[in-house]
Short mmCIF file of C-alpha atoms and ligand atoms in Angstrom, two decimals:
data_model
loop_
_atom_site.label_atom_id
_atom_site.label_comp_id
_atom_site.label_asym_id
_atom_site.label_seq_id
_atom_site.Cartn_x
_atom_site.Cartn_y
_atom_site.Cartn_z
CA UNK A 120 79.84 106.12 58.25
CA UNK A 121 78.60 104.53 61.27
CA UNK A 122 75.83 102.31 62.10
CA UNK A 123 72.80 103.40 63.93
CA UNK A 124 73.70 105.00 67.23
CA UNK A 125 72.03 104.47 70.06
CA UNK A 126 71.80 106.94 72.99
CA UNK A 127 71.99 105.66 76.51
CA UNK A 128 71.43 108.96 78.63
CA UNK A 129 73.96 108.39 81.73
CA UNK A 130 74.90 105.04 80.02
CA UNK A 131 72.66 103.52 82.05
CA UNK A 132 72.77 100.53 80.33
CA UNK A 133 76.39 100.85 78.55
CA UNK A 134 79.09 98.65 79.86
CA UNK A 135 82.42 100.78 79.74
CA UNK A 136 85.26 98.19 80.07
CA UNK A 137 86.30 94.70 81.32
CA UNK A 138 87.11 94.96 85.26
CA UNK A 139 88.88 92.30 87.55
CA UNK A 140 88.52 94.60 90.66
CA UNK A 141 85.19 94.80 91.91
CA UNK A 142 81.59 93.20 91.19
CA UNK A 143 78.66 94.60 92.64
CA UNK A 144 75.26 92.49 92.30
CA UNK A 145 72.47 95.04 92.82
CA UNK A 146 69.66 92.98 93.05
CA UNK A 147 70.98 91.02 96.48
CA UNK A 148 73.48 94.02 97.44
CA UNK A 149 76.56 92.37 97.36
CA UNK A 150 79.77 94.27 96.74
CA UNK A 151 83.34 91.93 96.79
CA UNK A 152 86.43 93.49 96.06
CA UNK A 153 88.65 91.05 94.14
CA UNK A 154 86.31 88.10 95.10
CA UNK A 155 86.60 89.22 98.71
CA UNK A 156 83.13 90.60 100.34
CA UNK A 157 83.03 94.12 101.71
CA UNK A 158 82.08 92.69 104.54
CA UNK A 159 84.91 90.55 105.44
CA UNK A 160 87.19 92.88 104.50
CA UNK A 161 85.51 95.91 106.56
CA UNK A 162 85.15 93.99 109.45
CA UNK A 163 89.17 92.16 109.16
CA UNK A 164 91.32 94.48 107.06
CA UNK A 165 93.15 97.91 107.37
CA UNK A 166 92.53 100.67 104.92
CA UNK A 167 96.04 100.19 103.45
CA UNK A 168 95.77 96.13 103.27
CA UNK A 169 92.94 96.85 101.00
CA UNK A 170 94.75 99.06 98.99
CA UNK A 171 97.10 96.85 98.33
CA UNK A 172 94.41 94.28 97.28
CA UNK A 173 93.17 96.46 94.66
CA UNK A 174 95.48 97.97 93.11
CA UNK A 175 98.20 94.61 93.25
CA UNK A 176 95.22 92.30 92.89
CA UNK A 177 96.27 89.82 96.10
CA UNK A 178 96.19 90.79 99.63
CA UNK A 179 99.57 91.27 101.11
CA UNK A 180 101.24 89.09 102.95
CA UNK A 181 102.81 90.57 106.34
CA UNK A 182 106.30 91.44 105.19
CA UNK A 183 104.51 93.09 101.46
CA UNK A 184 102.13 95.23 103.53
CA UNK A 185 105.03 96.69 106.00
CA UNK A 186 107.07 97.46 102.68
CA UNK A 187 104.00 99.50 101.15
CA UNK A 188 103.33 101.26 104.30
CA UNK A 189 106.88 102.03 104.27
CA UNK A 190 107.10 103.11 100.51
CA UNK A 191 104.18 105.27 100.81
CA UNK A 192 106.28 106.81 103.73
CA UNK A 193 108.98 107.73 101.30
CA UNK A 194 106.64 110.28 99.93
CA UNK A 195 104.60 111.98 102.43
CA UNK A 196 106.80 115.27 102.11
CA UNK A 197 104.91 117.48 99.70
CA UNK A 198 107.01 120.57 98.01
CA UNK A 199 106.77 123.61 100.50
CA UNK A 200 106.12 125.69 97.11
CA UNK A 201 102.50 123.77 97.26
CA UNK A 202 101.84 126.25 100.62
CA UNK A 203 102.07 129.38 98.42
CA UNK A 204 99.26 127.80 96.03
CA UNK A 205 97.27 126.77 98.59
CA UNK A 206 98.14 130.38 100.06
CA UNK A 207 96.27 131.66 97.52
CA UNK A 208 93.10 130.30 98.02
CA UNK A 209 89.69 132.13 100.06
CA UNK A 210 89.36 130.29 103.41
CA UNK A 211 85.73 130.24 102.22
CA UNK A 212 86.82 128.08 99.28
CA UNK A 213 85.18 124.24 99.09
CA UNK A 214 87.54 121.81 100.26
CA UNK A 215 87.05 119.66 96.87
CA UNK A 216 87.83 122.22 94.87
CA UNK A 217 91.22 123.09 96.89
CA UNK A 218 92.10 119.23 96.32
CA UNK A 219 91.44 119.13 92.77
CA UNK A 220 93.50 121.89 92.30
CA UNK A 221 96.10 120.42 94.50
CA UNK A 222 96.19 116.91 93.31
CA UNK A 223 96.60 118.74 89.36
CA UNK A 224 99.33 120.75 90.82
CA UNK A 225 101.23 117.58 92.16
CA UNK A 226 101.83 117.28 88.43
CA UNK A 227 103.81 120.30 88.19
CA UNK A 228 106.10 118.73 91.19
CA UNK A 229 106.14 115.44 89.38
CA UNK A 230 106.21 115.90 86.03
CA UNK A 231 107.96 112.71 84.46
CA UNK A 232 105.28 110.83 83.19
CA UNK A 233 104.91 107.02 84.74
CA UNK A 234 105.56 104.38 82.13
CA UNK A 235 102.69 102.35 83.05
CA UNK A 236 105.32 99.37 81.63
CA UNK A 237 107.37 99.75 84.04
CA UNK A 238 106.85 97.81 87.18
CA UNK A 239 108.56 99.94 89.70
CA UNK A 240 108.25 103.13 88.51
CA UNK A 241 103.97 102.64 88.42
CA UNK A 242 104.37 101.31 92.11
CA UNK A 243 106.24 104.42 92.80
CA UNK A 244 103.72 106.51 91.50
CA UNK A 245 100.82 104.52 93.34
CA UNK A 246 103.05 104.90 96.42
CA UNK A 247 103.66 108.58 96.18
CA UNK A 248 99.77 109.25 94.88
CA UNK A 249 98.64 107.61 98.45
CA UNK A 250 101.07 109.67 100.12
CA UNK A 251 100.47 112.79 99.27
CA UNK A 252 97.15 112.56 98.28
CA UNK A 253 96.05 112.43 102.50
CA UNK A 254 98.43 115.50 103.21
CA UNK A 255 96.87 117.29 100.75
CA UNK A 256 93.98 116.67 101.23
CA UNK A 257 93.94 117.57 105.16
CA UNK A 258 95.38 120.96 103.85
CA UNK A 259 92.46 121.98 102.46
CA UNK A 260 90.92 122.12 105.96
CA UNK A 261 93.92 123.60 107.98
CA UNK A 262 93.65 126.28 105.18
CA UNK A 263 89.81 126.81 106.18
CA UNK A 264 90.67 127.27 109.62
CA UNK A 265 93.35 129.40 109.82
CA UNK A 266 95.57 126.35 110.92
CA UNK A 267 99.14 125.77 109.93
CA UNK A 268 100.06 123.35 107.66
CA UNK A 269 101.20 119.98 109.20
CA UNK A 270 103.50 117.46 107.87
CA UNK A 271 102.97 113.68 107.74
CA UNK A 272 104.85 111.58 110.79
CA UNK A 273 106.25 109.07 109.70
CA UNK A 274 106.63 106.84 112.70
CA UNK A 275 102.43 106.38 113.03
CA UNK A 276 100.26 104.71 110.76
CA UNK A 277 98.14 106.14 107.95
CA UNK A 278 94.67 106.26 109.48
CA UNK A 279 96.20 107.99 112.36
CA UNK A 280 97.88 110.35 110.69
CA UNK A 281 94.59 111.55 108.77
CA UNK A 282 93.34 112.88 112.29
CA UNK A 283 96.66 113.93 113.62
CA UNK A 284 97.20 115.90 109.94
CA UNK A 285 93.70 117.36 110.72
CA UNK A 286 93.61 118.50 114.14
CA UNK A 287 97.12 118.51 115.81
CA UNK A 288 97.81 122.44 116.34
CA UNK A 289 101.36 124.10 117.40
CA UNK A 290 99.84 124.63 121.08
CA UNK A 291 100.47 120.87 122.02
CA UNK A 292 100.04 117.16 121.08
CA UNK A 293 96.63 115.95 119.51
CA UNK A 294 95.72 112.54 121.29
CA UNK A 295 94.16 110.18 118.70
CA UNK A 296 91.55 107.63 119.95
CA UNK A 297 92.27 103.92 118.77
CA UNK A 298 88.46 103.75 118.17
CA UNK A 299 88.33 106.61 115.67
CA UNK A 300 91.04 105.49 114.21
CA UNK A 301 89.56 101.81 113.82
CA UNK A 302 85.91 103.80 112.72
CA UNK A 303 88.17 105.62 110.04
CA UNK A 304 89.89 102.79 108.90
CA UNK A 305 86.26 100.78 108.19
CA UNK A 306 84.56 103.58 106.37
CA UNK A 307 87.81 104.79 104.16
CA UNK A 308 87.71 100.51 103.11
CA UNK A 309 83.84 100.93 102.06
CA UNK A 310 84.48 103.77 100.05
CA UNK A 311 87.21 102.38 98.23
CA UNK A 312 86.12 101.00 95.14
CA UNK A 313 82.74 100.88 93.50
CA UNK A 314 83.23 99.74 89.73
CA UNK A 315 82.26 101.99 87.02
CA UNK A 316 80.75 105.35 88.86
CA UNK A 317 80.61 108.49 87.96
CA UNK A 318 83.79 109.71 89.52
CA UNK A 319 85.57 106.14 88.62
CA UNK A 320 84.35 105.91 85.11
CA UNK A 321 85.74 109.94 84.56
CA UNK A 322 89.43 108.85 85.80
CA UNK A 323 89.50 106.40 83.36
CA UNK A 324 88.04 108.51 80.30
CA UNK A 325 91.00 111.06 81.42
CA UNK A 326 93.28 108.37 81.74
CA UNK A 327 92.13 106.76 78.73
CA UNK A 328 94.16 109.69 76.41
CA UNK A 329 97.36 109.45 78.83
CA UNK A 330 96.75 112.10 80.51
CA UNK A 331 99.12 111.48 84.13
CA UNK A 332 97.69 109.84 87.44
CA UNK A 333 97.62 113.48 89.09
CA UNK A 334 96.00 114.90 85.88
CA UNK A 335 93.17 111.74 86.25
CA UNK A 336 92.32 111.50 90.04
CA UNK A 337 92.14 115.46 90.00
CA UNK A 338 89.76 115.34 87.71
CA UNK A 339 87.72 111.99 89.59
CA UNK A 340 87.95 114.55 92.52
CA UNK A 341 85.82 116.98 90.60
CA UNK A 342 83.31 114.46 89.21
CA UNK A 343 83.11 112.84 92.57
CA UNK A 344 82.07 117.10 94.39
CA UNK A 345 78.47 116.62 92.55
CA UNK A 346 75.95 116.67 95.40
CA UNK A 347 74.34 113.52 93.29
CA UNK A 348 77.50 111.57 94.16
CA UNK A 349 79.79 111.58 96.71
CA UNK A 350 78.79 115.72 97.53
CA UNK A 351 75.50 113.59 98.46
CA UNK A 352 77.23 112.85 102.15
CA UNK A 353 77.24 116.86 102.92
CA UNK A 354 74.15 117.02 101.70
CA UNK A 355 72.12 114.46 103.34
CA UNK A 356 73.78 116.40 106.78
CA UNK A 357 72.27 119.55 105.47
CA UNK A 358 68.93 117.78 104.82
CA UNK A 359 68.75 115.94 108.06
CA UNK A 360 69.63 119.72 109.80
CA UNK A 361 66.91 121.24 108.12
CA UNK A 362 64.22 118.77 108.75
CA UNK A 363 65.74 119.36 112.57
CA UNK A 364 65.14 122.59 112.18
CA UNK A 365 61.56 122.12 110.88
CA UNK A 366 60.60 119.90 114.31
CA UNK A 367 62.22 116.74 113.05
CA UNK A 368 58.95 116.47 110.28
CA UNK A 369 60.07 113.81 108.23
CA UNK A 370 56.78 112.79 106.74
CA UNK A 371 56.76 116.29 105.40
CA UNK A 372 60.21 115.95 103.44
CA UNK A 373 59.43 112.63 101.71
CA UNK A 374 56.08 113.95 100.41
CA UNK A 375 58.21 116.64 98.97
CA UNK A 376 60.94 114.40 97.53
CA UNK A 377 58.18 112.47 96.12
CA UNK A 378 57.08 115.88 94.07
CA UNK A 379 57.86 116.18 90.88
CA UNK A 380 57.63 119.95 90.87
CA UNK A 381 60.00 120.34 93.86
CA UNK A 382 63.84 119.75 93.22
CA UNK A 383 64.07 118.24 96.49
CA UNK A 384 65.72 114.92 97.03
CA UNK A 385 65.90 112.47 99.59
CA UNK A 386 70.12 112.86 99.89
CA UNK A 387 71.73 109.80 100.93
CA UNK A 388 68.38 107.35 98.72
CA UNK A 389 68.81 105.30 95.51
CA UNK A 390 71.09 104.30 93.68
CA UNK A 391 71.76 103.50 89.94
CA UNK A 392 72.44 99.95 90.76
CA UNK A 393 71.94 99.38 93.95
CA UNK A 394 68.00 98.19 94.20
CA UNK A 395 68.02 96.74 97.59
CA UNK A 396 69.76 97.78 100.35
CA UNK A 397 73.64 99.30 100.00
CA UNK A 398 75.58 96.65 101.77
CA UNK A 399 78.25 99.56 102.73
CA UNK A 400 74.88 101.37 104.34
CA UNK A 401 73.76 98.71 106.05
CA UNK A 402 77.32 98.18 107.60
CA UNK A 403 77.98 102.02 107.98
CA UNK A 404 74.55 102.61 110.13
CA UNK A 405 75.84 99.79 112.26
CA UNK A 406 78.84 102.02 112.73
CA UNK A 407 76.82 105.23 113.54
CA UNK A 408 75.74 103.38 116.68
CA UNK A 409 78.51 101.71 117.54
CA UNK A 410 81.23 104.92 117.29
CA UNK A 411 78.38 107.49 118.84
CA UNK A 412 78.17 104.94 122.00
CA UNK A 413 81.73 104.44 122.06
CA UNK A 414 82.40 108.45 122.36
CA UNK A 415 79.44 109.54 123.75
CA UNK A 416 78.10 111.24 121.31
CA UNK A 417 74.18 112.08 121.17
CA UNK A 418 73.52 112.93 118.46
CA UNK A 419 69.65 114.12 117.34
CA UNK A 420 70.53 113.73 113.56
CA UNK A 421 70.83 110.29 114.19
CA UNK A 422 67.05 109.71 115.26
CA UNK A 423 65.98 111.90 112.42
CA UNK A 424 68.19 109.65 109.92
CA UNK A 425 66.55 106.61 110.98
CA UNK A 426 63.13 107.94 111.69
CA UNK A 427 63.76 109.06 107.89
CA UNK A 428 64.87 106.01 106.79
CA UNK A 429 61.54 104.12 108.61
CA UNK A 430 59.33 106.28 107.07
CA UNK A 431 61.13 106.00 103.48
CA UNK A 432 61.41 102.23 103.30
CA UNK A 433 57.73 101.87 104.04
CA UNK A 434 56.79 104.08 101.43
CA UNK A 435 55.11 103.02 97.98
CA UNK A 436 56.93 105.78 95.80
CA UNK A 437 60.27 104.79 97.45
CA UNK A 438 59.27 100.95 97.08
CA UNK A 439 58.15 101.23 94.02
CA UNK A 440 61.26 102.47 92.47
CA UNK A 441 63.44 100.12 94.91
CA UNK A 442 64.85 103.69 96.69
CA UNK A 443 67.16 102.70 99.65
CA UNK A 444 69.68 104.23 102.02
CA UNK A 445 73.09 104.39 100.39
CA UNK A 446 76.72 104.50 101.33
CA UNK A 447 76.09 108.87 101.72
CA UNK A 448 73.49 108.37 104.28
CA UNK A 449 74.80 107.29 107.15
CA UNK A 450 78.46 107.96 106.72
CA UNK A 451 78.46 112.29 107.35
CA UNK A 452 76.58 111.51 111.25
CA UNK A 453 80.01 109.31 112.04
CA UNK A 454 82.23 111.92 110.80
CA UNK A 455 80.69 114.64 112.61
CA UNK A 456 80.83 113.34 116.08
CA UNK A 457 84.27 113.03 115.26
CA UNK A 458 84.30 116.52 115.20
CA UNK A 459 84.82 116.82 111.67
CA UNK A 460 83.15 119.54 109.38
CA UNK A 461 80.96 119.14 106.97
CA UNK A 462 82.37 120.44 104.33
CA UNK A 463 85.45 118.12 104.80
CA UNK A 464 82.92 115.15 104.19
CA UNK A 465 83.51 114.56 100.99
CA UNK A 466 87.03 115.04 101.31
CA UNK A 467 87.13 111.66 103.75
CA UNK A 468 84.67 109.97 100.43
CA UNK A 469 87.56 111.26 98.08
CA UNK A 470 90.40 109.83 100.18
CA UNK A 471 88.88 106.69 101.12
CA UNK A 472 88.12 106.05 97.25
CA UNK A 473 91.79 107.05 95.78
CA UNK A 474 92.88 103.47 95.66
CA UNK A 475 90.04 102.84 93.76
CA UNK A 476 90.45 105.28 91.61
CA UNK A 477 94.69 104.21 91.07
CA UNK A 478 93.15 100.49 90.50
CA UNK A 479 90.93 101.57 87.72
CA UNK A 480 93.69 104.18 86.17
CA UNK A 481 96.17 100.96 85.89
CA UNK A 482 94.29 98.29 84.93
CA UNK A 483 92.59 100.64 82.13
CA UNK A 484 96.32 101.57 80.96
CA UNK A 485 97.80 97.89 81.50
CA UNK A 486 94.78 96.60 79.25
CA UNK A 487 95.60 99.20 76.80
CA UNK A 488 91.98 100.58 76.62
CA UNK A 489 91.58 102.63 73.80
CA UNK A 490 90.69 106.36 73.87
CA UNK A 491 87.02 107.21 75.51
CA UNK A 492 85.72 109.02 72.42
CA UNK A 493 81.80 108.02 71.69
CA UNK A 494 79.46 109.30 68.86
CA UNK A 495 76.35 111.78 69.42
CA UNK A 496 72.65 111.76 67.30
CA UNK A 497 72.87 114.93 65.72
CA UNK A 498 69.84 117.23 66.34
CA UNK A 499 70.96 120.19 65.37
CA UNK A 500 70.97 122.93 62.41
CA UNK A 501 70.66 121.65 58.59
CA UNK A 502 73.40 122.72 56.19
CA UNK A 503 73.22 126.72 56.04
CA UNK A 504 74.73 129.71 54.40
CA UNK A 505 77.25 132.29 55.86
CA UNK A 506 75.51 135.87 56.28
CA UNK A 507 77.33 138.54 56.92
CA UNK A 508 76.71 140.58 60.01
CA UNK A 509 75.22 143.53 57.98
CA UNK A 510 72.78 141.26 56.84
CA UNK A 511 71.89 139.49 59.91
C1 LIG B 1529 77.16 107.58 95.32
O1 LIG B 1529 77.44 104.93 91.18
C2 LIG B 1529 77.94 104.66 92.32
O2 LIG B 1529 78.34 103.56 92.63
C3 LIG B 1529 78.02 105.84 93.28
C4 LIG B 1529 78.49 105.53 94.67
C5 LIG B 1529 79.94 105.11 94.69
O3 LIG B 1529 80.32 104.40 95.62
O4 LIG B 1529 80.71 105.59 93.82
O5 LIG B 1529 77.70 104.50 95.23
C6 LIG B 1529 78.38 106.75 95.59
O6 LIG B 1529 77.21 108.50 94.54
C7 LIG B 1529 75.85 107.18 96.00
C8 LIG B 1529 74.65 108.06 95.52
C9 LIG B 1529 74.70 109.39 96.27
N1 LIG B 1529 73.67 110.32 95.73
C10 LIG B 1529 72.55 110.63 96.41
O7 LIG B 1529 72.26 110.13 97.49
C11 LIG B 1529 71.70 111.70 95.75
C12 LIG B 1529 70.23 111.28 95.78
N2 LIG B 1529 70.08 110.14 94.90
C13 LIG B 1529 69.54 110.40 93.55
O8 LIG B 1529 69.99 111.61 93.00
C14 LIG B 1529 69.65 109.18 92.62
O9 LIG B 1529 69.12 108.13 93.32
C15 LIG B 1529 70.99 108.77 92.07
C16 LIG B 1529 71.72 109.90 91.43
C17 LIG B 1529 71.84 108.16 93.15
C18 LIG B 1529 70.72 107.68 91.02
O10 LIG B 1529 70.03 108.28 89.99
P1 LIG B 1529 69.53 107.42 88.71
O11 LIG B 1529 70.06 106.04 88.73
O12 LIG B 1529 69.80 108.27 87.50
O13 LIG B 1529 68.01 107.25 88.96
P2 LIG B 1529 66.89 108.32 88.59
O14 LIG B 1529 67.32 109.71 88.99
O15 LIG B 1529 66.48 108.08 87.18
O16 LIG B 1529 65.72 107.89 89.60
C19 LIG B 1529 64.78 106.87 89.24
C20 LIG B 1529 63.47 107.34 89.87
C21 LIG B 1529 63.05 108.75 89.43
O17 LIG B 1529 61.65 108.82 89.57
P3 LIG B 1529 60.73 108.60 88.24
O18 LIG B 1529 61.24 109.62 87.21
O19 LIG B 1529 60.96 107.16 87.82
O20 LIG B 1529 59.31 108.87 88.69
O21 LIG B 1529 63.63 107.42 91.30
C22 LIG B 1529 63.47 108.77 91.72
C23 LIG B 1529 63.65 109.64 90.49
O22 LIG B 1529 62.90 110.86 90.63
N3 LIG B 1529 64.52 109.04 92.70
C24 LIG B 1529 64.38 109.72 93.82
C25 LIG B 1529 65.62 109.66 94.47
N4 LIG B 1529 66.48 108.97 93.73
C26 LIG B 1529 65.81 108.58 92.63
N5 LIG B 1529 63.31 110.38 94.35
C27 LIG B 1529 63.54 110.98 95.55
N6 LIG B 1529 64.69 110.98 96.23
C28 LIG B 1529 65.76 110.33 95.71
N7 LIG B 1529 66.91 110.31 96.37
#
């Protein structure tokens, strides 16, 4: 017998597990990853220096970061036997659910299970996870389009090789710009960690019963598709289309979010702990402006998102229930006037929040976290008797 259970709907106020990665205070809006704030680190670190902080716990020193990036480039080969799976697929299909897929079929490939006790065989597994996690996961677009598969090149750098592994066709060499590449590497480190989310908090309840790394971020990659998490960033691009396509009336769209008879949400607003601004948005919108100036990109979403944003914030429903932009609303405007879809945007959320994801898997395993397995208030049926279906 147990004692009295108490139901927290979304755990809402249920603490999951001890964490040494990353602290979020959402009252001010501060997010630090391993003590360090996301804004230092946004504004001074590479995507793959931050990886290395979360997962390892220190950031690397020069010659530690050159031997990750070259570790990682030990696995960027993924088995040619994964084109005839991802062969099978309907161009039509969602990218997410091609990379869940993908990332659970990995397993097949790798199926020696890491002994988390083991020093260098976990930092293999971390190593090859990263690797083929972005070649993957760039498959799933090349598959939409038509496009050939590419392979990873192992004389550029990560970041770069996202674009290149996105848009480089057999017809000639794909030119990336330095500044997309710097954009990238910003918005891959604010998605990289986030403590005890949805998509975070499944990983580690997968995890938690030893299922394999693969087996755990494919499933975070599901978890994270919900259009109430990171599927939010392809849907606040939907929204703001619509609302351009209904004159750019925004007033008209947060009266309806504010109805509780409509379904309709302001995509890309609140938060579950966030309540005051998302630091990431705040940095993100700075961003926007900054990459759409540098390329020369117009874009009329952009003045709808703010416009949105303006009429939101000064809003009592919105204020009353401390509603603000969040790391989704901003983020899907930067990727498309990089010219990528939006069905890929959640994709870029997935990839910039692996190492996350790895960080949480290990320290859950190191710490020997027992089995996610909670209790339920029983509501249903009292004790009954079988009747047979004649008598039914
Ligand atoms: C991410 O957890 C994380 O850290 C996630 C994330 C990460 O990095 O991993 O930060 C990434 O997922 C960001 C969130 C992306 N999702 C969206 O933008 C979808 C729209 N947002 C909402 O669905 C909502 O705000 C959530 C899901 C983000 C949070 O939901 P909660 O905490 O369960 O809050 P709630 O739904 O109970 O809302 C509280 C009130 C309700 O009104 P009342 O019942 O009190 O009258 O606020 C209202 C809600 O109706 N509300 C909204 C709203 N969000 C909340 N009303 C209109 N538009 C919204 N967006």
């Amino acid at each position: 017998a147990t004692g009295a259970i108490t139901i927290d709907p979304g755990y809402k106020n249920t603490g999951s597990c001890k964490s040494e990665i990353t602290f979020l205070n959402g009252e001010e809006g501060v997010l630090r990853y391993r003590g360090y704030t996301i804004e230092d680190l946004a504004e001074k670190a590479t995507f793959l220096e931050v990886s290395y902080l979360l997962i390892f716990g220190e950031l690397p020193t020069a010659s530690q970061l050159e031997k990750f990036e070259n570790d990682i480039r030990k696995y960027t080969m993924v088995s040619e036997e994964m084109k005839s799976i991802i062969d099978g697929f309907p161009r039509t299909a969602h990218p997410m659910g091609v990379l869940s897929s993908l990332t659970s079929a990995l397993t097949a490939f790798n199926p020696k299970s890491v002994n988390v006790e083991n020093e260098k065989e976990l930092y293999e597994a971390v190593c090859k996870t990263i690797g083929k996690f972005l070649v993957i996961a760039t498959w799933t677009f090349r598959k939409r389009m038509g496009y050939p598969l590419n392979y990873y090149d192992n004389t550029k750098g990560y970041v770069e090789n996202f674009m290149r592994l996105m848009f480089e066709l057999p017809t000639g060499p794909y030119k990336v710009d330095p500044k997309v590449v710097a954009a990238l590497d910003k918005l891959f480190i604010l998605h990289a960690d986030h403590e005890q989310n949805c998509s975070t908090s499944t990983v580690r309840i997968v995890g938690s019963s030893h299922a394999g790394l693969f087996a755990s971020i494919s499933a975070g990659v599901s978890a994270l598709w919900g259009p109430l998490h990171g599927g939010a960033n392809q849907a606040v691009l939907e929204m703001l289309q619509q609302i351009h396509d209904n004159g750019g009336d925004v007033a008209k769209f947060v009266l309806k979010a504010k109805d509780k008879n409509d379904p309709f949400r302001l995509m890309g607003f609140g938060h579950r702990v966030y309540k005051n601004f998302d630091p990431r948005a705040k940095i993100i919108k700075k961003a926007a402006d900054d990459v759409l100036g540098t390329l020369g990109v117009e874009d009329p979403l952009l003045d709808i998102a703010k416009q949105l944003e303006k009429v939101a914030l000064e809003d009592e429903y919105f204020k009353a229930r401390n509603l603000y932009p969040n790391v989704d609303f901003y983020s899907g405007i930067i990727y498309r006037a990089m010219g990528i879809p939006v069905e890929m945007f959640t994709v870029l959320f997935a990839i910039g929040r692996l190492p996350g994801w790895i960080a949480q898997w290990k320290e859950m395993r190191l710490n020997k976290e027992p089995i996610g397995r909670p209790r339920q208030v029983y509501t249903g049926s009292p004790l009954r008797a079988f009747k047979e279906v004649k008598d039914r």
